[in-house]
Short mmCIF file of C-alpha atoms in Angstrom, two decimals:
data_model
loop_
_atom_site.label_atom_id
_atom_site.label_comp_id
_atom_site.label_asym_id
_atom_site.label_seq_id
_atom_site.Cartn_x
_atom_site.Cartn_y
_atom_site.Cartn_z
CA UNK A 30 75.29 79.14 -128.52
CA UNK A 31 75.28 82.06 -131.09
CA UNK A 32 74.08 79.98 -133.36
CA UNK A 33 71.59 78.91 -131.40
CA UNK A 34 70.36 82.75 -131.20
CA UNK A 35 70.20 82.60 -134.78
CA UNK A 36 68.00 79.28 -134.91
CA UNK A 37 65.70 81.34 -132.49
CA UNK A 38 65.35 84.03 -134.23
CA UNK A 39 64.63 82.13 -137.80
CA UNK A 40 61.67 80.19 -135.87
CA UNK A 41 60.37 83.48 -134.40
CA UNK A 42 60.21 84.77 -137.73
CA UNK A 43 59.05 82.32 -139.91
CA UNK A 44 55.91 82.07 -137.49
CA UNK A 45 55.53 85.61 -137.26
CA UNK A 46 55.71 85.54 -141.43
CA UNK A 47 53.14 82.01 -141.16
CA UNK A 48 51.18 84.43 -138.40
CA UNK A 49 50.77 87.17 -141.28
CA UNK A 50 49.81 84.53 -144.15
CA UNK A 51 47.30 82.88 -142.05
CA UNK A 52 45.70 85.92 -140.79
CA UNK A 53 44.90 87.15 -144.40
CA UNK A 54 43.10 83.79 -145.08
CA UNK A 55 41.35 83.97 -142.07
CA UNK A 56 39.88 87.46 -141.59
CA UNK A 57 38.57 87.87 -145.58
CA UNK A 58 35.84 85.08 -146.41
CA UNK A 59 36.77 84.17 -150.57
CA UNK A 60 34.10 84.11 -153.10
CA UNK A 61 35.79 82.57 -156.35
CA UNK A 62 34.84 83.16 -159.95
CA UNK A 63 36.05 81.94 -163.08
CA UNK A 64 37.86 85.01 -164.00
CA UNK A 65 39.09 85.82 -160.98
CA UNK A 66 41.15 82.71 -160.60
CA UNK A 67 42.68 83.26 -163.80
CA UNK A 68 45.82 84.14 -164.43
CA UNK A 69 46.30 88.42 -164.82
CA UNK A 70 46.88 89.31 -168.14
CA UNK A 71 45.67 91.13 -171.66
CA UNK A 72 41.93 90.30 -170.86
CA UNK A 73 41.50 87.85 -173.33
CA UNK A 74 41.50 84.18 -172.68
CA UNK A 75 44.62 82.72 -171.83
CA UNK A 76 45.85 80.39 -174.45
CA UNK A 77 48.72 78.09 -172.84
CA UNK A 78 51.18 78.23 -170.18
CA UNK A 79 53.14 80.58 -168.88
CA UNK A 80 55.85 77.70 -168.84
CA UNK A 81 57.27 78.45 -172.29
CA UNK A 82 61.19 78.33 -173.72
CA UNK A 83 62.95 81.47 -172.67
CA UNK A 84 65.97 83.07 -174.14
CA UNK A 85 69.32 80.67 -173.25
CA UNK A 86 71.62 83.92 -172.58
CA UNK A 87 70.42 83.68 -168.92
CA UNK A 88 71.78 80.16 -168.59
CA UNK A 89 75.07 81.35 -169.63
CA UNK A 90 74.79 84.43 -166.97
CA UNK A 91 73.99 81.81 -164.70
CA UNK A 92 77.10 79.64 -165.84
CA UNK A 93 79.50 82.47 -165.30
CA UNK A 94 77.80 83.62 -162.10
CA UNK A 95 78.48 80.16 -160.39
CA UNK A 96 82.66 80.67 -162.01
CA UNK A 97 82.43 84.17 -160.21
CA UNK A 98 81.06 83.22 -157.10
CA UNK A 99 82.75 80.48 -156.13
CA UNK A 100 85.93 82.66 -157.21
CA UNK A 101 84.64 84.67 -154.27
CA UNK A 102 84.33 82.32 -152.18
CA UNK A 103 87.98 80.89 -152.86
CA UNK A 104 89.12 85.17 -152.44
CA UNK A 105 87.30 85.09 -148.88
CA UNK A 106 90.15 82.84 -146.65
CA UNK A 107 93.00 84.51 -148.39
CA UNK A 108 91.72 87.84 -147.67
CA UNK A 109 90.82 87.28 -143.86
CA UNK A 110 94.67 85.51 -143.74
CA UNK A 111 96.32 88.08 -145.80
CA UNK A 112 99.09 89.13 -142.79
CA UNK A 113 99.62 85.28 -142.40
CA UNK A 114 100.41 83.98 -146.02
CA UNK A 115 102.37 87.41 -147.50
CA UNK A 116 104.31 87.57 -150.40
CA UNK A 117 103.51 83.65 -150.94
CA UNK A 118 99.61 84.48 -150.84
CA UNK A 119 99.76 87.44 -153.17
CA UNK A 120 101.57 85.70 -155.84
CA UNK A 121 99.36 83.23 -155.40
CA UNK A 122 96.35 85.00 -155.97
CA UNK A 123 97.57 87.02 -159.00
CA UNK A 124 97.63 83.57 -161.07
CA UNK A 125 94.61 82.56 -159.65
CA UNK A 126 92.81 86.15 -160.81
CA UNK A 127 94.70 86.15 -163.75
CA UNK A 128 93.76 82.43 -165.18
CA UNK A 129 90.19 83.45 -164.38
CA UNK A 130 90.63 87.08 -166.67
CA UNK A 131 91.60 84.87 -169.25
CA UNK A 132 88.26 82.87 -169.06
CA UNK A 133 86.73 86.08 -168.76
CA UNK A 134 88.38 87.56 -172.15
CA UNK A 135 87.07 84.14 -174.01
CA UNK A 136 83.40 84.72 -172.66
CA UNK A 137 83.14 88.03 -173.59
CA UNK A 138 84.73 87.54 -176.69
CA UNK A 139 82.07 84.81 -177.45
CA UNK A 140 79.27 87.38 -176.40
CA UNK A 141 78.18 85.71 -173.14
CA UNK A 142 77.35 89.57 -170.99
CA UNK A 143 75.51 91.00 -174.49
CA UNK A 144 71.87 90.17 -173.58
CA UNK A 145 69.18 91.20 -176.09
CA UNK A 146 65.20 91.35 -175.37
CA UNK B 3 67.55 83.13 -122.36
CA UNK B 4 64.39 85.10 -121.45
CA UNK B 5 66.53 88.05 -121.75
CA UNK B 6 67.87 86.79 -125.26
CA UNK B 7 64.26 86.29 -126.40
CA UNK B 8 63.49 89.76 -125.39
CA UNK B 9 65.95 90.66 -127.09
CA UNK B 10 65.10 88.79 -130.28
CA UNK B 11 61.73 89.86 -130.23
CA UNK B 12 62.84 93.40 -129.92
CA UNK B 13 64.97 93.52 -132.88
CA UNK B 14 62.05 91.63 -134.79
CA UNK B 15 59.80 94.29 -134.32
CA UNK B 16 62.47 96.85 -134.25
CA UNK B 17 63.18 96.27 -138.12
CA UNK B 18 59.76 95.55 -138.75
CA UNK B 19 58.16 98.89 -137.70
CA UNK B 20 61.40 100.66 -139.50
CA UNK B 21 60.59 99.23 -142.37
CA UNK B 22 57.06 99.95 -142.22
CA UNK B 23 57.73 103.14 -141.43
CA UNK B 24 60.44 103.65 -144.52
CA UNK B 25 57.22 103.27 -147.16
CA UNK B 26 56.00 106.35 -145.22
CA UNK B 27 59.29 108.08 -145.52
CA UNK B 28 59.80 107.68 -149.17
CA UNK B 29 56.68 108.76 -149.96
CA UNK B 30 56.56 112.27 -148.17
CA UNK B 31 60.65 112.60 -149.37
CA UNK B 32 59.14 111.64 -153.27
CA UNK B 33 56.10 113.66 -152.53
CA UNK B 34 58.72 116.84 -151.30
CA UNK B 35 60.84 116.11 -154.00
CA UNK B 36 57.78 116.42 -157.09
CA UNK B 37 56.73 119.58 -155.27
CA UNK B 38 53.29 117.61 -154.02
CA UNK B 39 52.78 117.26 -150.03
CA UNK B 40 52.60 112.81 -150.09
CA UNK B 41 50.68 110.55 -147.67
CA UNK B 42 48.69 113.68 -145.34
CA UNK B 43 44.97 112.44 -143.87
CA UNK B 44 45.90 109.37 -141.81
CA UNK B 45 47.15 110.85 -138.46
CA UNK B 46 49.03 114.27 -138.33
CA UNK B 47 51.73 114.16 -141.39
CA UNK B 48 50.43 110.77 -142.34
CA UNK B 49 52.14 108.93 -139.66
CA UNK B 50 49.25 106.59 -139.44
CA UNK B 51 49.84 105.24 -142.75
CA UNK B 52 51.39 102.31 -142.68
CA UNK B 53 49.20 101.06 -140.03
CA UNK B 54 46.56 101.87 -142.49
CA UNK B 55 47.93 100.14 -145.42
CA UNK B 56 48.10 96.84 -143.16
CA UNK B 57 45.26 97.32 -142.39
CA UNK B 58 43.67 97.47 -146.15
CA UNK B 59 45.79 94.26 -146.57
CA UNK B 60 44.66 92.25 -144.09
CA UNK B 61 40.96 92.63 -145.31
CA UNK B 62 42.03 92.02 -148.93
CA UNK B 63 40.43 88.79 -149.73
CA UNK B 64 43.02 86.24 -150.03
CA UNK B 65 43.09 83.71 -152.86
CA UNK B 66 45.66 81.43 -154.80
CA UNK B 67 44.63 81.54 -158.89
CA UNK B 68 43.38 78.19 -160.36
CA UNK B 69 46.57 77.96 -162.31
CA UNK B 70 49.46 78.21 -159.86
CA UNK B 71 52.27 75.15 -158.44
CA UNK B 72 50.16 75.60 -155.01
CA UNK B 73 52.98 74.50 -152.25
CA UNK B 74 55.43 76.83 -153.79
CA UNK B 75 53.04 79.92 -154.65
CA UNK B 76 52.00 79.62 -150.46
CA UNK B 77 55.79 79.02 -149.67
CA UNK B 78 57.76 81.68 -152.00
CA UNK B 79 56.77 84.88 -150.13
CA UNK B 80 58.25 83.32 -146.58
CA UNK B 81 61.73 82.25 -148.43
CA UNK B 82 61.86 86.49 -149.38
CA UNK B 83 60.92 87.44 -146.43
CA UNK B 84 62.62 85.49 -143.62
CA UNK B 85 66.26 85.79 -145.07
CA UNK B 86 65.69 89.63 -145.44
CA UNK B 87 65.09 90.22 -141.30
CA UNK B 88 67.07 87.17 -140.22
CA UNK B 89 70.33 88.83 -141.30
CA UNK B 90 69.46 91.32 -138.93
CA UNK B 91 70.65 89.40 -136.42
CA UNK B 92 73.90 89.46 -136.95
CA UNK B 93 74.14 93.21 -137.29
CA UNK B 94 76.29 95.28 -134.41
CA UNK B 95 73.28 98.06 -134.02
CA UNK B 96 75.38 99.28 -131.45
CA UNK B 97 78.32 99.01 -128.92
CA UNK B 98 77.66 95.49 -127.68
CA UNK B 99 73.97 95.72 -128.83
CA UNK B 100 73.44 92.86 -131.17
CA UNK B 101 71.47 89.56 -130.76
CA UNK B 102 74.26 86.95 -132.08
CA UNK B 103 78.01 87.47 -132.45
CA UNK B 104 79.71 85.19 -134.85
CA UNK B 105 82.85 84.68 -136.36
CA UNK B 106 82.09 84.96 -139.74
CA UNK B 107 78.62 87.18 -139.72
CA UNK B 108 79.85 89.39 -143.10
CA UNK B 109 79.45 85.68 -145.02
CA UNK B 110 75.96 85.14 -143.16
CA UNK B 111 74.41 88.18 -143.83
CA UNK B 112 75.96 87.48 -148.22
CA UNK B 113 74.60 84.25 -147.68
CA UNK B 114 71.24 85.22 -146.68
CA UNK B 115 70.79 88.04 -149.39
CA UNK B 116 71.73 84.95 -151.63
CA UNK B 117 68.66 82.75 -150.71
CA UNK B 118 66.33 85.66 -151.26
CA UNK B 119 66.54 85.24 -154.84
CA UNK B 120 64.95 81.33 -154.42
CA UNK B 121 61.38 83.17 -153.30
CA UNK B 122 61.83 84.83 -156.18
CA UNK B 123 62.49 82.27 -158.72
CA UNK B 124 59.67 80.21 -156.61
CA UNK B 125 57.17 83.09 -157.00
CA UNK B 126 57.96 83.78 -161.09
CA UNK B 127 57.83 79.86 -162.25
CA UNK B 128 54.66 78.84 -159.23
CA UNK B 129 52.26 81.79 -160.65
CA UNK B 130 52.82 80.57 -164.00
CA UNK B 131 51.79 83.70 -165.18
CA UNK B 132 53.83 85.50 -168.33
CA UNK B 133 54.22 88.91 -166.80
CA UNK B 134 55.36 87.29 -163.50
CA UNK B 135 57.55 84.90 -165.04
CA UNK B 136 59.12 87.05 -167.07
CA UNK B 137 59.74 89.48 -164.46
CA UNK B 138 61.55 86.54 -162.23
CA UNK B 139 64.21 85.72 -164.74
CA UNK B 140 64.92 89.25 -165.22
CA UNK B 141 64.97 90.07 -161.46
CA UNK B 142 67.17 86.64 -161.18
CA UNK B 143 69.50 87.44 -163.96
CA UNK B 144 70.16 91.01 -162.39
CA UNK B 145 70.29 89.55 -158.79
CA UNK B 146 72.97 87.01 -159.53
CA UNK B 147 74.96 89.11 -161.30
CA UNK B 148 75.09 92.13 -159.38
CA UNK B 149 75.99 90.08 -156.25
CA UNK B 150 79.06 89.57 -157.86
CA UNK B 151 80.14 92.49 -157.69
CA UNK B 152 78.83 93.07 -153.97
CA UNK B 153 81.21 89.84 -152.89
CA UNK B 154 83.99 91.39 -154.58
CA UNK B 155 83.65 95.05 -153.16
CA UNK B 156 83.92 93.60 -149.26
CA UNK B 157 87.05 91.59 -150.22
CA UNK B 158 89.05 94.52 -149.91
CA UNK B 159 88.06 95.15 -146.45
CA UNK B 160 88.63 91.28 -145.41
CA UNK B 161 92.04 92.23 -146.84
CA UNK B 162 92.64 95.35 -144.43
CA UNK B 163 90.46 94.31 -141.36
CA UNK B 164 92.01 90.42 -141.44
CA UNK B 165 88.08 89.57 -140.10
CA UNK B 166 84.94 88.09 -141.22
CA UNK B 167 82.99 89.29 -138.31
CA UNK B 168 80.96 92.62 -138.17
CA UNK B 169 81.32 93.54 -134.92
CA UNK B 170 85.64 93.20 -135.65
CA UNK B 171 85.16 95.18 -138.68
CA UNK B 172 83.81 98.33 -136.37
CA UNK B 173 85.84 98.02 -133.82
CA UNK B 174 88.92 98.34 -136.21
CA UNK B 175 87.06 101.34 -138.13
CA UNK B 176 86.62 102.62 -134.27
CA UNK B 177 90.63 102.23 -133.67
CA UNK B 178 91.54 102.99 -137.19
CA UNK B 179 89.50 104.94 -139.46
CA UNK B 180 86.28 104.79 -141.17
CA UNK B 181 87.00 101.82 -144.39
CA UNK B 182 85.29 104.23 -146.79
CA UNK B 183 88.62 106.38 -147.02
CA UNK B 184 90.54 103.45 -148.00
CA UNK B 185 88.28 102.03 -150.01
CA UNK B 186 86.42 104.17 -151.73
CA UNK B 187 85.95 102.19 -154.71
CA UNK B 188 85.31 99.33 -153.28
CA UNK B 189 82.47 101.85 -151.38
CA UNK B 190 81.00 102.87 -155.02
CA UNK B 191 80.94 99.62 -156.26
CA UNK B 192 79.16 98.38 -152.81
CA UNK B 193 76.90 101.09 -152.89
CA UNK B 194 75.83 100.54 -156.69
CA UNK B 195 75.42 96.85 -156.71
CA UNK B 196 73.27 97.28 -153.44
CA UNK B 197 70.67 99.08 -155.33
CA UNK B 198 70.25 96.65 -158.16
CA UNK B 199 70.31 93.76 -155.65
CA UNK B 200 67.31 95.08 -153.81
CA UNK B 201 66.14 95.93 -157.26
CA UNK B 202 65.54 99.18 -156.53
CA UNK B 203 65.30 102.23 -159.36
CA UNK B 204 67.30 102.94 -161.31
CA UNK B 205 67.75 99.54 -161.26
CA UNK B 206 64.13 97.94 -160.68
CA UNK B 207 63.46 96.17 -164.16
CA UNK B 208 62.09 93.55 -162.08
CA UNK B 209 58.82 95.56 -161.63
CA UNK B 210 58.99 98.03 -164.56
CA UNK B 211 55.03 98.51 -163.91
CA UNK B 212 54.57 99.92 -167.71
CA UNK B 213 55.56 96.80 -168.87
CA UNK B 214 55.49 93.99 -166.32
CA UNK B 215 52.48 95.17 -164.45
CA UNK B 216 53.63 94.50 -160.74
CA UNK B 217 56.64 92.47 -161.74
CA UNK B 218 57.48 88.64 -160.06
CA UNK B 219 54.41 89.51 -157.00
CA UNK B 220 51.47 90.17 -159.41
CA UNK B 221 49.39 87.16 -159.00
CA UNK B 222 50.11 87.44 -155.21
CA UNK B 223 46.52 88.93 -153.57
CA UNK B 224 46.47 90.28 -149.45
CA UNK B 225 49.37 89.09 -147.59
CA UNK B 226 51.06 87.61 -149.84
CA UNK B 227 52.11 90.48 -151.66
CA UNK B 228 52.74 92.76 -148.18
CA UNK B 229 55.22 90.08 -147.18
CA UNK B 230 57.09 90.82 -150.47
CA UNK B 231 56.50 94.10 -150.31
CA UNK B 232 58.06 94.20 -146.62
CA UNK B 233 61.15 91.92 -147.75
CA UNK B 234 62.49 94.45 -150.38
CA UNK B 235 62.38 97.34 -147.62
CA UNK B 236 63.47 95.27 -145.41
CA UNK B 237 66.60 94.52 -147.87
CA UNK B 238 66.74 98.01 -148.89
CA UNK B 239 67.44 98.88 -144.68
CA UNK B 240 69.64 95.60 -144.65
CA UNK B 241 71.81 97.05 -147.59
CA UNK B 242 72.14 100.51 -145.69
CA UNK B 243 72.89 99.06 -142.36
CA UNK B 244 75.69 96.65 -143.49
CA UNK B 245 77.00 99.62 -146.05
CA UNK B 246 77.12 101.74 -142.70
CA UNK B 247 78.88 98.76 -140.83
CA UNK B 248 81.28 97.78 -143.39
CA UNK B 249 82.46 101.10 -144.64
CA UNK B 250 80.55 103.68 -142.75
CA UNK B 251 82.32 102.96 -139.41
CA UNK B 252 79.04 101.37 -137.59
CA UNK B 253 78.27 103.01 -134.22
CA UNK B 254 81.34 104.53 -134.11
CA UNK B 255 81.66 108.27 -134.52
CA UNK B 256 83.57 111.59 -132.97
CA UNK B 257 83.73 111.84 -129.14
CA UNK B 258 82.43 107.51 -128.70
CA UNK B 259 85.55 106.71 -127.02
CA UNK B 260 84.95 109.61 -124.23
CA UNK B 261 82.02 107.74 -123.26
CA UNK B 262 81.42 104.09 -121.50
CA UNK B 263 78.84 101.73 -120.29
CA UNK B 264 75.28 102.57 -121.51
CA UNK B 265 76.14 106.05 -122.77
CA UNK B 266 78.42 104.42 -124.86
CA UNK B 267 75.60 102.18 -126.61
CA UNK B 268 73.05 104.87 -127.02
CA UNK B 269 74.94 107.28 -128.38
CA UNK B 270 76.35 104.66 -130.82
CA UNK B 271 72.90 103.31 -131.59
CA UNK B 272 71.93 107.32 -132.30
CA UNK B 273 75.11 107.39 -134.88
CA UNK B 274 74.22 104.04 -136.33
CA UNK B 275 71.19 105.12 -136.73
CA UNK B 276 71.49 108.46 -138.51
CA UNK B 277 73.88 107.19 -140.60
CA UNK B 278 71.40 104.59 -141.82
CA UNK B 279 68.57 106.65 -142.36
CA UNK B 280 71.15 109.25 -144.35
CA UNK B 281 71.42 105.78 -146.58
CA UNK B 282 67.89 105.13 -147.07
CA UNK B 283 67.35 108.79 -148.05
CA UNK B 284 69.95 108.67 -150.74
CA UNK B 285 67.77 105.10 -152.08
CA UNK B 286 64.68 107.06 -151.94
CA UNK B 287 66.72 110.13 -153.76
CA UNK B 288 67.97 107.69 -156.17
CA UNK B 289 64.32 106.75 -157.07
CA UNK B 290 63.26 110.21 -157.87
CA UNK B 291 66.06 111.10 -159.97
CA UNK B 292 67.03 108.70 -162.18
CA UNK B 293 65.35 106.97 -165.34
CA UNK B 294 64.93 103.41 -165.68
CA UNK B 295 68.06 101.46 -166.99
CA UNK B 296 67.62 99.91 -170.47
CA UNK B 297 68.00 95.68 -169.87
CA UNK B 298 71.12 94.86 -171.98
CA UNK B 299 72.32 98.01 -170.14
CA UNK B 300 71.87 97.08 -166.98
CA UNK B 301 73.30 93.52 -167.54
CA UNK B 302 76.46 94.15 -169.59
CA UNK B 303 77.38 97.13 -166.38
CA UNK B 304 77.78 94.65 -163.88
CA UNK B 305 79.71 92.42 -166.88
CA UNK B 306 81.69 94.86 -168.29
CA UNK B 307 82.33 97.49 -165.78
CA UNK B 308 81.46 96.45 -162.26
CA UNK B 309 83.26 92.73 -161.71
CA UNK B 310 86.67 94.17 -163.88
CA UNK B 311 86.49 97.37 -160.95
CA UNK B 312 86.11 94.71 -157.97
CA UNK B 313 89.09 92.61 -159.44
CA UNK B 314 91.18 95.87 -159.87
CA UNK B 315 90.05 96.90 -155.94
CA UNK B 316 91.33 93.73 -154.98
CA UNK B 317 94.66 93.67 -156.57
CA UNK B 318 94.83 97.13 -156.12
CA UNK B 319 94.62 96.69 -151.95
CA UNK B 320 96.23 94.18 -151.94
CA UNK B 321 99.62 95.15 -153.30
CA UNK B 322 99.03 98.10 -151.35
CA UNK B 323 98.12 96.60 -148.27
CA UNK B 324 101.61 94.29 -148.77
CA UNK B 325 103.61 97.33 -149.21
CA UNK B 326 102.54 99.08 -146.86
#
């Protein structure tokens, strides 16, 4: 039933954000031009697309961002049952956090968080 | 369930109008600030403003350049925006004034901040545009890895509070104490990886206008851009509200527990909402104060600084928490 709240309230918003869309289109007739529908840049003519190789360092942030995350997520049910699982849990955890330090160590060492440009 | 869509239609508008209302607010505190008086000629003090700048928005003729990815150009600004007011509904505004109560709402409201940065990549690589897509992997790269740091800062509190739901969290800051003594750090970190996740100055490379014009939203005429515009306020009041629910102690404050029934809720909405609003002013501050961040800066921070500090809070309250 809470749940159901929050369906509710994601339809009421996406129309009201649909609602808010549509109502710019609507109220403004559009007169198009050549340079009007280009893309915003320098002025000049635009030579190719914007869709062009970009630097690989942030695939690698997005490599270790997954690692970290998911870390996270794997921190979140020991955390909410700390009392329950104790010494046990804590012990636990500490090789967990420590096996991932060591990953961390070997990224930075290789230069993964040093972004340039 | 008429009542409950009262309710939700309430809190829709509610947040909406604040955060119309908070572009007002930061510019008269900027305008204060530089010594210059801000928005002044709509309405007395400008309070008019915002209804002016929909206005102006509305009648902005609204058009999709020749070369953008059309579906996801029209659909990007609606994944921003909807995740940024539906966490709201999960948030404890008050003593038993909320629209859902869930079990694990803390992980919702993460969860939704998460799928905010979709819209993004959607509006950078759709405009295909260079400024614009430039300005998306930036605003990605920052957004992913500052919400590291932002998971890791709440852990501690899981830790202490044993509870993934917000409403929980207050009522043992009510009982207890506020969570910002006891975490503190776990406070700082929160409160710095909240302003580069909203990319907000000094953190807002994203839209660094003397180089990236309007940043990831430039091709983005009329509407478009307002519902961007309204989903990184709207984040920016988000932030501050679960900052003040979290650590801050929510609606509680001195003399709550004297008081019952509806007292009880308004005078916990007025705390919950002061405290917000003392948030939102130090954002605004923020902006005023400090230069822009230099890129490899701001990237190898969170690296190098921020995620080591949230391991070291956890460990750190954790052993306490066992010895204790």
């Amino acid at each position: 039933m809470e749940y159901g709240y929050i369906l509710l309230t994601f339809l009421i918003v996406l129309a009201l954000g649909a609602t808010l869309l549509a109502i710019g289109a609507l109220v403004r007739p559009s007169v198009h031009s050549k340079f009007k529908l280009s893309a915003y840049e320098s002025g000049m003519p635009i030579l190719d697309d914007a869709h062009v190789s970009f630097n690989a360092r942030y695939y690698l942030i997005a490599v270790m961002f997954v690692i970290f995350d998911i870390e996270t997520i794997f921190l979140i049910p020991w955390a909410v049952h700390f009392d329950v699982l104790g010494l046990f849990g804590l012990i636990e955890i500490f090789i967990f956090i420590t096996i991932l330090i060591i990953g961390y160590f070997y990224a930075y060492r290789k230069g993964t968080f040093v972004i340039k440009g | 369930m008429f009542l409950v869509l009262v309710q939700i239609i309430t809190m829709i508008l509610t947040v909406v109008m604040a955060v119309a209302y908070m572009t007002w607010m930061e510019r008269k505190i900027i305008g204060a600030i530089q010594n210059r008086y801000g928005v002044k000629h709509t309405g007395p003090f400008g309070l008019l403003q915002p209804f002016a700048d929909v206005l102006k928005l509305i009648t902005k003729e609204s058009f999709s350049p020749d070369q953008v990815n059309k579906p996801l150009f029209k659909v990007a600004p609606l994944i921003v925006f909807v995740p940024a007011i539906l966490s709201f509904s999960v948030i404890p505004f008050s003593y038993g004034l909320w629209v859902s109560d869930i079990s694990v709402s803390l992980l919702f409201v993460l969860a939704m901040g998460s799928l905010g940065t979709y819209g993004i990549v959607f509006a950078g690589w759709s405009s295909n545009s260079k400024y614009p897509m430039i300005s998306s992997l930036r605003s990605t790269a920052q957004m992913i890895s500052y919400e590291v740091p932002l998971f890791l800062s709440l852990i501690g509190v899981i830790i202490l509070t044993g509870s993934l739901s917000l409403k929980e969290i207050v009522e043992y800051q009510n009982e207890h104490m506020w969570l910002v003594f006891p975490q503190i750090l776990g406070f700082l970190l929160f409160a710095v990886s909240a302003v580069a996740e909203t990319n907000r100055a000094p953190f807002d490379l994203a839209e660094a206008e003397t180089e990236l014009v309007g940043g990831f939203f430039t091709e983005y005429p009329s509407m478009g851009f307002a519902l961007f515009f309204l989903a990184e306020y709207a984040s920016m009041f988000l932030m501050s509200a679960v900052a003040v629910t979290v650590f801050l102690g929510g609606w509680s404050g001195p003399f709550i527990n004297h008081f019952d029934g509806s007292a009880k809720v308004v005078i916990g909405l007025m705390y919950f909402v002061i405290k917000v609003y003392v948030l939102m002013f130090i954002f605004v501050w923020l902006r005023a104060t400090f230069p822009r961040l230099r890129y490899d800066q701001l990237m190898s921070f969170a690296w190098l600084y921020l995620i080591p500090l949230g391991l070291f809070n956890i460990i750190l309250t954790a052993v306490l928490a066992y010895i204790f």
